[in-house]
């Protein structure tokens, strides 16, 4: 059989759509990767013959389970839990857990698929997985969160393990939730192992893990700007989100001399033309993470700022943009506003925050644009380092880990350039293509080595 005898991209996507009805986010993610991978494998018969992409786009396993818990009023509540184990060709499944009412199987399948390529790009031995629940942690008491996490882990523990599958945090899952889940895992199994990452420092967590995704997205941005002889210093940035990734991205932009103009949440965005310094960023971290109050109150504390309900920050003129909230938070209109206002670089902190039409706008304009699977890989990279420290029963210093993070982000950047240089219509680097192809090659070659399994 020759390459020409195999299915083309549209036939392949028709099959994906047929096998995954209604799973729009998953289909979107597979299309985005497949367009680039099909071009790359056009003359490579072995990848076609072994159906490598078809196999990566079919999760190894999906576990779905009932999670019962009792709220503070004695009501019995029922949620759905999932773990999608997408691919473990290059290492144990690895990827976060998301607790959010919007969680569906489609969203977790897209995230696990993306994670497979992202983890491959880090250069560390980690496969791709993702999980979570439609549980909404907002407004719940600490005891309710604890009971939910314990119930969730009472099923999940059968499917995870330090050499099998190592979950971490994501939207709605931070240090508190990881602590409750780790405690339950330990209680059920009577084993103290590195089964989760993002743990507290007292019980096997790694320094720099909390900051790693946001800082990493800014390091990637810096690497892209350096290819043009530019830097972050003196540039203005709009950031969406106000959670873990967004606040640490804001912190690093500020540290490197940039001016952070916005953060946002699901209710609107905050605009501070004077820029957000460390004091302001600390206020946001506390307001969202500890007080769990409204972002709008910022305007009462810091004069000159405005709260813009129901809107996204892309309308604010800036040099740099970091979407750090959630998937599909920016469409064609948002991307056109950014480009029209002179934005020169976009680095994704969130996973798939820009939809396919938005990405086309950036590619056509030829601006620097980094997809999340490359630019937000710093979090999972430090999770990989947490796994190494747990296996070796050692802890590395903050300086060592900061250096590791910077080096890994630079390596990911350079790998994207290796596969994406000159591939945009205007001759610039196509970081999306670079990330998709480089992420694919490593996983694909491992799969070829294993034969048909
Ligand atoms: P958090 O839960 O800490 O914060 C999420 C933020 O996004 C909140 O500000 C939330 O606002 C906002 N948000 C959620 N849904 C929407 C929406 N529909 N519209 C607008 N804003 C919304 O999550 P993280 O910061 O950890 O994660 C953010 C993104 O980064 C996700 O895409 C995640 O997958 C990705 N990511 C995270 C990593 C990590 O290490 N944590 C690693 C790699 C990627 P509100 O408070 O109103 O809900």
Tab-separated table of C-alpha atoms in Angstrom, residues 83 85 92-97 153 156-169 178-199 203-205 383 386-391 393:
chain	number	residue	atom	x	y	z
A	83	UNK	CA	-10.313	9.827	34.056
A	85	UNK	CA	-6.061	7.882	29.880
A	92	UNK	CA	2.805	7.032	32.762
A	93	UNK	CA	-0.390	8.973	32.000
A	94	UNK	CA	-0.039	12.508	33.362
A	95	UNK	CA	-2.454	15.427	33.387
A	96	UNK	CA	-4.661	17.463	35.664
A	97	UNK	CA	-8.054	17.034	37.286
A	153	UNK	CA	-10.586	9.352	45.209
A	156	UNK	CA	-10.073	6.959	41.280
A	157	UNK	CA	-7.431	5.219	43.414
A	158	UNK	CA	-7.956	1.954	41.483
A	159	UNK	CA	-6.888	3.568	38.216
A	160	UNK	CA	-3.871	5.687	39.246
A	161	UNK	CA	-0.414	5.076	40.702
A	162	UNK	CA	3.083	6.528	40.578
A	163	UNK	CA	4.042	4.343	37.577
A	164	UNK	CA	0.559	4.175	36.037
A	165	UNK	CA	-1.160	7.541	36.044
A	166	UNK	CA	-0.227	10.641	38.041
A	167	UNK	CA	-2.959	13.331	38.136
A	168	UNK	CA	-2.428	16.979	39.173
A	169	UNK	CA	-4.566	20.124	39.529
A	178	UNK	CA	-4.874	17.808	46.068
A	179	UNK	CA	-4.304	17.537	49.842
A	180	UNK	CA	-7.707	15.954	50.477
A	181	UNK	CA	-7.298	13.539	47.565
A	182	UNK	CA	-3.755	12.547	48.549
A	183	UNK	CA	-4.898	11.960	52.142
A	184	UNK	CA	-7.658	9.639	50.956
A	185	UNK	CA	-5.343	7.755	48.568
A	186	UNK	CA	-2.884	7.180	51.394
A	187	UNK	CA	-5.638	6.041	53.739
A	188	UNK	CA	-7.103	3.544	51.274
A	189	UNK	CA	-3.844	2.075	49.973
A	190	UNK	CA	-1.585	2.478	53.013
A	191	UNK	CA	1.126	3.678	50.624
A	192	UNK	CA	2.983	6.990	50.564
A	193	UNK	CA	3.908	7.458	46.904
A	194	UNK	CA	4.024	10.248	44.350
A	195	UNK	CA	0.568	9.454	42.984
A	196	UNK	CA	-0.407	13.118	42.595
A	197	UNK	CA	1.620	16.231	41.810
A	198	UNK	CA	0.971	19.763	43.027
A	199	UNK	CA	1.237	18.432	46.581
A	203	UNK	CA	4.338	15.987	51.978
A	204	UNK	CA	6.358	15.625	48.801
A	205	UNK	CA	5.404	18.670	46.743
A	383	UNK	CA	5.143	18.120	37.823
A	386	UNK	CA	8.115	16.508	41.261
A	387	UNK	CA	7.732	12.866	40.168
A	388	UNK	CA	11.531	12.546	39.865
A	389	UNK	CA	12.062	14.058	43.323
A	390	UNK	CA	9.438	11.724	44.837
A	391	UNK	CA	11.002	8.637	43.209
A	393	UNK	CA	13.149	10.731	47.883
